[in-house]
Coordinates of C-alpha atoms in Angstrom, one line a residue:
K1 CA -15.3 -12.4 39.6
R2 CA -11.6 -11.8 39.4
K3 CA -10.3 -8.3 39.2
P4 CA -8.3 -7.9 36.0
P5 CA -4.6 -6.7 36.1
D6 CA -3.7 -3.3 34.8
Q7 CA -0.5 -4.7 33.4
I8 CA 1.1 -8.0 32.6
Q9 CA 4.9 -8.5 32.8
I10 CA 5.9 -10.1 29.5
D11 CA 9.6 -10.4 30.3
D12 CA 12.3 -8.3 32.0
A13 CA 12.2 -5.7 29.3
E14 CA 8.5 -5.4 28.4
T15 CA 5.3 -4.7 30.3
L16 CA 1.9 -5.0 28.6
T17 CA -0.8 -2.5 29.7
I18 CA -4.3 -3.7 29.4
P19 CA -6.4 -0.7 28.4
A20 CA -9.9 0.1 29.7
Y21 CA -12.9 -0.5 27.5
A22 CA -13.6 3.1 27.9
R23 CA -16.7 5.0 26.6
E24 CA -14.6 6.6 23.9
L25 CA -13.5 3.2 22.5
L26 CA -17.0 1.9 22.6
T27 CA -18.2 5.0 20.7
D28 CA -15.4 4.8 18.2
E29 CA -16.5 1.2 17.4
L30 CA -19.9 2.5 16.5
S31 CA -18.3 4.6 13.8
L32 CA -17.6 1.3 11.9
L33 CA -21.4 1.1 11.3
T34 CA -21.8 4.8 10.3
G35 CA -18.6 4.6 8.2
W36 CA -18.1 1.2 6.5
Y37 CA -21.7 -0.1 6.5
F38 CA -23.2 3.1 5.2
R39 CA -20.5 3.4 2.7
A40 CA -21.3 -0.1 1.4
L41 CA -24.9 1.0 0.9
G42 CA -23.7 4.0 -1.0
R43 CA -25.1 6.3 1.6
C44 CA -23.3 9.6 2.3
G45 CA -24.1 13.0 3.9
L46 CA -25.1 11.3 7.2
E47 CA -22.8 13.2 9.6
R48 CA -25.8 14.5 11.5
A49 CA -27.4 11.1 11.8
K50 CA -24.1 9.7 13.0
M51 CA -23.9 12.3 15.8
E52 CA -27.6 11.5 16.7
L53 CA -26.6 7.8 17.2
F54 CA -23.6 8.7 19.3
A55 CA -25.8 11.0 21.5
L56 CA -28.4 8.2 22.0
F57 CA -25.8 5.7 23.0
G58 CA -23.9 8.1 25.2
P59 CA -26.0 7.9 28.4
L60 CA -26.3 4.2 28.0
L61 CA -22.6 3.7 27.7
D62 CA -22.1 5.9 30.8
L63 CA -24.2 3.3 32.7
I64 CA -21.8 0.6 31.6
M65 CA -18.8 2.4 33.0
E66 CA -20.3 2.1 36.6
A67 CA -19.7 -1.7 36.8
E68 CA -16.5 -3.2 38.3
P69 CA -14.4 -4.3 35.3
V70 CA -13.3 -7.8 34.4
L71 CA -11.0 -9.1 31.7
V72 CA -12.8 -8.9 28.4
L73 CA -11.4 -10.7 25.3
R74 CA -13.9 -9.0 22.8
D75 CA -13.8 -11.9 20.4
Y76 CA -15.0 -14.7 22.7
H77 CA -17.2 -17.0 20.6
A78 CA -17.4 -20.6 19.6
E79 CA -14.8 -20.5 16.8
N80 CA -12.2 -19.2 19.3
I81 CA -12.9 -21.7 22.1
I82 CA -11.1 -25.1 21.7
C83 CA -11.7 -28.2 23.8
L84 CA -8.3 -29.7 25.0
D85 CA -9.4 -33.1 26.2
D86 CA -5.9 -34.0 27.4
R87 CA -6.0 -31.3 30.2
P88 CA -8.0 -31.4 33.5
G89 CA -10.5 -28.8 34.8
L90 CA -10.5 -25.3 33.3
G91 CA -7.3 -26.2 31.5
R92 CA -9.4 -28.0 29.0
I93 CA -10.6 -24.6 27.6
G94 CA -8.2 -23.2 25.0
L95 CA -8.7 -19.6 23.8
L96 CA -7.8 -17.9 20.6
D97 CA -7.9 -14.2 19.6
F98 CA -7.2 -12.7 23.1
Q99 CA -4.7 -10.1 21.8
D100 CA -7.3 -7.3 22.0
A101 CA -8.2 -7.9 25.6
V102 CA -9.4 -4.9 27.6
R103 CA -10.8 -4.2 31.1
G104 CA -14.5 -3.8 30.7
H105 CA -18.0 -4.9 31.7
P106 CA -18.6 -8.6 32.5
A107 CA -21.6 -8.8 30.2
Y108 CA -19.5 -8.2 27.0
D109 CA -18.0 -11.6 26.6
L110 CA -21.3 -13.2 27.5
V111 CA -22.9 -11.3 24.6
S112 CA -20.1 -12.4 22.3
L113 CA -20.7 -16.1 23.2
L114 CA -24.5 -16.1 23.1
Q115 CA -25.1 -13.7 20.2
D116 CA -22.8 -15.4 17.7
A117 CA -22.6 -13.8 14.3
R118 CA -21.6 -17.1 12.7
R119 CA -24.1 -19.6 14.1
D120 CA -27.6 -19.6 15.5
V121 CA -28.1 -19.6 19.2
S122 CA -31.8 -19.8 20.0
P123 CA -33.4 -17.1 22.2
E124 CA -34.3 -19.9 24.6
L125 CA -30.8 -21.2 25.0
E126 CA -29.5 -17.6 25.3
Q127 CA -31.9 -16.9 28.2
A128 CA -31.0 -20.2 29.9
M129 CA -27.3 -19.4 29.8
I130 CA -27.9 -15.8 31.1
K131 CA -29.8 -17.2 34.0
R132 CA -27.0 -19.7 34.6
Y133 CA -24.4 -16.9 34.6
L134 CA -26.5 -14.7 37.0
S135 CA -26.8 -17.6 39.4
A136 CA -23.1 -18.5 39.3
R137 CA -22.3 -14.8 40.0
N138 CA -25.0 -14.6 42.6
L139 CA -26.5 -11.6 40.7
G140 CA -30.0 -13.0 40.7
A141 CA -30.3 -12.6 44.5
S142 CA -31.0 -8.8 44.0
N143 CA -33.6 -7.7 41.6
K144 CA -31.6 -4.5 41.0
D145 CA -28.4 -6.3 40.3
E146 CA -30.2 -8.6 37.8
K147 CA -32.0 -5.7 36.2
D148 CA -28.7 -3.6 35.9
F149 CA -26.9 -6.6 34.4
L150 CA -29.6 -7.4 31.8
L151 CA -29.7 -3.7 30.7
A152 CA -25.9 -3.7 30.3
Y153 CA -26.1 -7.0 28.4
H154 CA -28.6 -5.5 25.8
I155 CA -26.7 -2.2 25.6
L156 CA -23.5 -4.0 24.8
G157 CA -25.3 -6.4 22.5
A158 CA -26.6 -3.5 20.5
Q159 CA -23.2 -1.8 20.4
R160 CA -21.4 -5.0 19.5
N161 CA -23.7 -5.9 16.6
C162 CA -23.5 -2.4 15.2
K163 CA -19.8 -2.8 15.2
I164 CA -20.0 -6.2 13.5
L165 CA -22.1 -4.8 10.7
G166 CA -19.4 -2.3 10.1
I167 CA -16.6 -4.9 10.3
F168 CA -18.4 -7.3 7.8
A169 CA -19.0 -4.4 5.4
R170 CA -15.3 -3.5 5.7
L171 CA -14.2 -7.1 5.0
C172 CA -16.3 -7.0 1.9
L173 CA -15.3 -3.6 0.6
R174 CA -11.7 -3.3 1.7
D175 CA -10.5 -6.9 1.8
G176 CA -12.5 -8.4 -1.0
K177 CA -14.4 -10.9 1.2
P178 CA -18.0 -10.8 0.1
G179 CA -18.8 -14.0 1.9
Y180 CA -19.3 -12.0 5.1
L181 CA -22.4 -10.5 3.6
N182 CA -24.2 -13.8 4.0
L183 CA -23.8 -13.4 7.8
I184 CA -25.3 -9.9 8.0
P185 CA -29.0 -11.0 8.2
R186 CA -28.2 -12.9 11.4
V187 CA -26.4 -9.9 12.8
W188 CA -29.4 -7.7 12.1
G189 CA -31.7 -10.2 13.9
L190 CA -29.4 -10.1 16.9
L191 CA -29.3 -6.3 16.9
E192 CA -33.1 -6.1 16.6
R193 CA -33.4 -8.5 19.6
N194 CA -31.4 -6.1 21.7
L195 CA -33.2 -3.0 20.5
D196 CA -36.5 -4.5 21.7
Y197 CA -35.3 -3.9 25.3
P198 CA -37.4 -0.9 26.5
E199 CA -34.5 1.4 27.4
L200 CA -33.1 1.0 23.8
A201 CA -36.4 2.2 22.2
P202 CA -34.9 5.6 21.1
I203 CA -32.1 3.8 19.2
K204 CA -34.7 1.4 17.6
D205 CA -36.5 4.5 16.4
W206 CA -33.3 5.9 15.0
F207 CA -32.8 2.8 12.9
K208 CA -36.4 2.9 11.6
K209 CA -35.8 6.5 10.5
V210 CA -32.3 6.4 9.1
L211 CA -31.9 2.8 8.0
P212 CA -35.3 1.0 7.7
A213 CA -35.3 -2.7 7.0
P214 CA -35.9 -2.5 3.1
Q215 CA -32.7 -0.4 2.8
R216 CA -30.3 -2.6 4.7
K217 CA -29.0 -5.1 2.1
I218 CA -25.5 -4.5 0.8
P219 CA -25.2 -5.2 -2.9
E220 CA -22.2 -7.1 -4.2
T221 CA -20.9 -4.4 -6.5
S222 CA -17.6 -3.1 -7.9
P223 CA -16.7 0.4 -6.8
K224 CA -19.2 3.1 -7.9
H225 CA -16.4 5.5 -8.7
I226 CA -13.0 4.6 -10.1
P227 CA -11.1 7.8 -10.4
A228 CA -10.6 8.9 -14.1
Y229 CA -7.3 10.6 -13.3
A230 CA -4.0 9.7 -11.7
M231 CA -0.7 11.3 -11.1
I232 CA 2.7 9.6 -10.9
L233 CA 5.4 11.5 -9.1
A234 CA 8.5 11.0 -11.2
A235 CA 10.4 14.2 -10.7
G236 CA 12.7 13.1 -7.9
L237 CA 16.5 13.1 -8.1
G238 CA 17.1 9.5 -7.2
L239 CA 20.3 10.2 -5.4
R240 CA 20.3 7.0 -3.3
M241 CA 20.0 5.0 -6.6
K242 CA 23.2 6.3 -8.1
P243 CA 25.0 5.3 -10.4
L244 CA 21.8 3.9 -12.0
T245 CA 20.2 7.3 -12.0
D246 CA 23.1 9.0 -13.7
D247 CA 21.4 8.6 -17.1
R248 CA 17.8 8.1 -16.2
P249 CA 15.1 9.1 -13.7
K250 CA 14.5 6.6 -10.9
P251 CA 11.1 5.4 -12.2
M252 CA 12.9 4.3 -15.4
I253 CA 15.0 1.8 -13.4
E254 CA 14.1 -1.8 -14.4
V255 CA 12.7 -4.4 -12.0
L256 CA 12.1 -7.8 -13.6
G257 CA 13.1 -6.3 -16.9
K258 CA 10.5 -3.6 -16.9
P259 CA 10.8 0.1 -15.9
M260 CA 8.9 0.8 -12.7
I261 CA 7.0 3.5 -14.4
E262 CA 5.6 1.0 -16.9
S263 CA 4.5 -1.3 -14.0
S264 CA 2.6 1.6 -12.4
L265 CA 0.9 2.5 -15.7
A266 CA -0.1 -1.1 -16.2
Q267 CA -1.8 -1.1 -12.7
L268 CA -3.6 2.2 -13.6
K269 CA -4.8 0.6 -16.9
K270 CA -6.0 -2.5 -15.1
A271 CA -8.0 -0.3 -12.6
G272 CA -9.7 1.6 -15.4
V273 CA -8.0 5.0 -15.0
R274 CA -8.3 7.0 -18.2
Y275 CA -5.8 9.8 -17.8
C276 CA -2.4 10.1 -16.1
V277 CA -0.2 13.1 -15.4
I278 CA 3.5 12.5 -14.9
N279 CA 5.8 15.2 -13.5
L280 CA 9.3 15.6 -14.9
H281 CA 12.6 17.0 -13.6
H282 CA 15.7 14.9 -13.5
K283 CA 16.5 13.4 -17.0
A284 CA 13.1 14.5 -18.1
Q285 CA 13.9 13.9 -21.8
V286 CA 14.6 10.2 -21.1
M287 CA 11.2 9.8 -19.6
E288 CA 9.5 11.7 -22.4
Q289 CA 11.2 9.7 -25.1
H290 CA 10.6 6.3 -23.6
L291 CA 6.9 7.0 -23.1
S292 CA 6.4 8.6 -26.5
S293 CA 5.4 5.1 -27.8
W294 CA 2.9 4.5 -25.0
N295 CA -0.5 3.7 -26.6
G296 CA -4.0 3.3 -25.1
R297 CA -5.1 4.0 -21.6
P298 CA -4.2 5.8 -19.5
R299 CA -3.6 8.7 -21.8
L300 CA -0.5 10.5 -20.7
T301 CA 0.3 14.2 -20.2
F302 CA 3.4 15.7 -18.6
S303 CA 3.8 18.3 -15.9
D304 CA 7.2 20.0 -16.5
E305 CA 9.4 20.9 -13.5
R306 CA 12.7 21.1 -15.3
E307 CA 13.4 24.6 -14.2
R308 CA 12.4 24.2 -10.6
L309 CA 11.7 21.0 -8.6
L310 CA 8.5 21.6 -6.6
D311 CA 8.6 18.6 -4.1
T312 CA 5.7 16.2 -3.8
G313 CA 3.0 18.7 -2.7
G314 CA 4.0 21.5 -5.0
G315 CA 4.3 19.0 -7.9
I316 CA 0.7 17.9 -7.4
L317 CA -0.5 21.5 -7.0
N318 CA 1.2 22.5 -10.2
A319 CA -0.5 19.6 -12.1
L320 CA -3.9 20.1 -10.4
P321 CA -5.5 21.9 -13.5
K322 CA -4.9 18.6 -15.4
L323 CA -6.4 16.3 -12.8
G324 CA -10.1 17.2 -12.9
C325 CA -12.3 18.2 -10.0
R326 CA -12.9 14.7 -8.5
P327 CA -10.7 12.5 -6.3
F328 CA -7.7 11.1 -8.1
Y329 CA -4.9 8.6 -7.5
V330 CA -1.3 9.7 -6.6
L331 CA 1.5 7.1 -7.0
N332 CA 5.1 7.4 -6.2
G333 CA 7.1 6.7 -9.3
D334 CA 9.1 4.0 -7.6
A335 CA 6.1 2.2 -6.0
V336 CA 6.5 -1.6 -6.4
W337 CA 3.7 -3.9 -5.3
K338 CA 1.8 -7.0 -6.4
D339 CA -1.9 -7.3 -5.7
Q340 CA -3.5 -10.2 -3.8
G341 CA -7.0 -10.6 -5.0
K342 CA -8.6 -7.3 -6.0
S343 CA -6.5 -4.5 -7.3
V344 CA -5.1 -2.2 -4.6
L345 CA -6.3 0.8 -6.6
E346 CA -9.8 -0.7 -6.9
T347 CA -10.0 -1.4 -3.2
L348 CA -8.9 2.2 -2.4
A349 CA -11.8 3.4 -4.5
M350 CA -14.2 1.1 -2.8
S351 CA -13.1 2.4 0.6
W352 CA -13.3 6.1 -0.4
D353 CA -15.8 8.1 1.5
E354 CA -16.4 11.6 0.0
D355 CA -17.9 13.0 3.2
Q356 CA -15.2 11.8 5.6
M357 CA -11.9 11.9 3.6
D358 CA -9.6 14.3 2.0
S359 CA -6.8 11.7 1.6
L360 CA -6.9 7.9 1.7
M361 CA -3.4 6.4 2.0
L362 CA -2.2 2.9 1.3
M363 CA -0.8 1.6 4.6
V364 CA 1.8 -1.2 4.7
P365 CA 2.1 -3.1 8.0
L366 CA 5.6 -2.6 9.3
E367 CA 6.4 -6.3 9.4
D368 CA 5.4 -6.6 5.7
A369 CA 7.4 -3.6 4.4
H370 CA 10.2 -5.4 2.6
G371 CA 13.3 -3.4 2.2
Y372 CA 12.2 -0.7 4.6
G373 CA 14.3 -0.1 7.7
G374 CA 12.5 2.7 9.5
A375 CA 10.3 2.8 12.6
G376 CA 6.9 3.3 10.9
D377 CA 4.9 6.3 10.0
Y378 CA 1.4 6.1 11.3
F379 CA -1.1 4.6 13.8
M380 CA -4.6 3.8 12.6
S381 CA -7.9 3.6 14.5
D382 CA -10.6 0.9 13.9
S383 CA -12.4 3.4 11.7
G384 CA -9.3 4.0 9.5
Q385 CA -8.2 7.4 10.8
L386 CA -4.5 8.0 10.8
A387 CA -2.2 9.6 13.4
R388 CA 1.4 10.3 12.8
R389 CA 4.0 8.5 14.9
K390 CA 5.7 11.7 16.3
N391 CA 7.6 10.9 19.5
E392 CA 6.6 7.2 19.7
L393 CA 9.5 4.8 19.1
R394 CA 7.6 2.7 16.6
A395 CA 4.3 2.8 14.6
P396 CA 2.6 -0.2 13.0
Y397 CA 2.2 1.2 9.5
I398 CA 4.2 3.0 6.8
Y399 CA 2.8 5.0 3.9
G400 CA 3.2 2.8 0.8
G401 CA 3.4 5.6 -1.8
I402 CA -0.1 5.2 -3.2
Q403 CA -3.1 7.2 -2.2
M404 CA -6.4 8.8 -3.3
V405 CA -6.7 12.5 -2.7
H406 CA -9.4 15.1 -3.2
P407 CA -8.5 18.4 -4.9
R408 CA -10.0 20.3 -2.0
L409 CA -7.1 19.4 0.1
F410 CA -5.1 21.9 -1.8
D411 CA -7.5 24.8 -1.2
R412 CA -5.9 28.0 0.2
V413 CA -2.4 26.6 -0.2
E414 CA -0.1 29.6 -0.9
K415 CA 3.3 27.9 -1.3
E416 CA 4.5 26.7 -4.7
Q417 CA 7.2 24.3 -3.4
F418 CA 6.3 22.0 -0.4
S419 CA 6.0 18.4 0.8
M420 CA 2.7 16.5 0.9
N421 CA 3.5 15.9 4.5
I422 CA 2.3 19.4 5.3
L423 CA -1.1 18.5 3.8
F424 CA -1.2 15.1 5.4
D425 CA -0.8 16.8 8.8
K426 CA -3.5 19.4 7.9
S427 CA -5.8 16.6 6.9
Q428 CA -5.1 14.6 10.1
R429 CA -5.9 17.7 12.3
A430 CA -9.2 17.9 10.5
G431 CA -9.9 14.2 11.1
R432 CA -10.0 13.6 7.4
L433 CA -6.8 11.5 6.9
Y434 CA -7.5 7.9 6.5
G435 CA -5.6 4.7 5.8
H436 CA -6.3 1.5 3.8
I437 CA -4.2 -1.6 4.7
L438 CA -2.4 -3.3 1.8
K439 CA -3.4 -6.8 0.9
G440 CA -0.5 -8.1 -1.2
L441 CA 3.2 -7.7 -1.6
W442 CA 5.0 -4.3 -1.3
V443 CA 8.7 -3.7 -1.7
H444 CA 10.8 -0.6 -1.1
V445 CA 13.3 -0.1 -3.9
G446 CA 15.6 2.5 -2.3
T447 CA 19.2 1.4 -3.3
P448 CA 20.7 -0.5 -6.3
E449 CA 21.2 -3.5 -4.0
S450 CA 17.4 -3.6 -3.2
I451 CA 16.5 -4.4 -6.8
K452 CA 17.5 -8.0 -6.6
V453 CA 15.6 -8.4 -3.3
A454 CA 12.5 -7.0 -5.0
E455 CA 12.9 -9.2 -8.0
D456 CA 13.3 -12.3 -5.9
L457 CA 10.2 -11.5 -3.8
L458 CA 8.1 -10.7 -7.0
R459 CA 9.2 -14.0 -8.6
K460 CA 8.0 -16.0 -5.6

């Protein structure tokens, strides 16, 4: 019954604003289903179906907005509720995962508790607990109040379980956690239970048409398309790494006794990449001579920029004829990382969506960006879309120097010398710039002193 605060004072310097669980946020969460879950099924070209689903949910979500908001934790289920027997009264209830709290409809956390994706709650127990809640809130005294609440409960139940299907698919594809696939049948059962509510019949019909029951199982597969081509950007001047770069390009600097360019090539080989283009400018002959003995995959070709340095975007554009017509990897020549579980390159490929993306960038959480001293580059939505920091003081992610990019991003580019940042901004404006969060170790090697830091971290 308690009205939620708009803000919470953390200390003298910081105030936390609790956002509203607005219609836009609820709709954005639905895109986890149409993005990640459909991607896991290998389905594409469904932009029209996605807009149909949003249109069907729209009027129902408008109804949700009419209720007086309460504090909503969003992740309120049995695993996040701890009994603290040494405390009296309500103090016995310990709560985890409240960091995403919002101001929203009172039915949401009740749905989270009674429609648990991880354990069975019988329909009989669910109904008994709903009645108990209605009685405690005195909502059963009015038939209209009870009817409105039950409708909201099933609308939010359908929305939440759609979101969970997308999250579990993302945990499998992006994070290498296929165990979540075992929970999906229960989530489908909960979703269908909500869709049986009469007002949700149009959404039930949408699922029958777009995703009928026989087509819902996600296969445990490796990525359907590992790019055949990659490009390593190795033409920079390496001015901050002087005097080490006086006689070699920066990617030839050794970390743990191996040139960084060799570590990158080993990662490409591990991922199954067949061809790699390397651009050259500073001390180009040193790079050429060193790699002349490289055998096997990936097969190497060079893109010569000795006469004129073309910057990151211009360098890729200049090499584009050698990179095929499909999405390809781009690696900064000084990228230093260590995988945790699946290869970073493999998980990028698994997360790639041809219809939604022109660029998929590796995002490193700011707190995990070893050797980086900046304020972050990007914000990222639940669906993975990126937005540049601009005037904000800090952003939670930095670009880690590894990405997948589609050649179409370079269509109608007239400049020869330009930064990839221009195309990143173009892709963001079109809603086609996406991020993938690193799972592993990443180190920025920007100065001679940072090499030892990187080596110590990699040894650990």
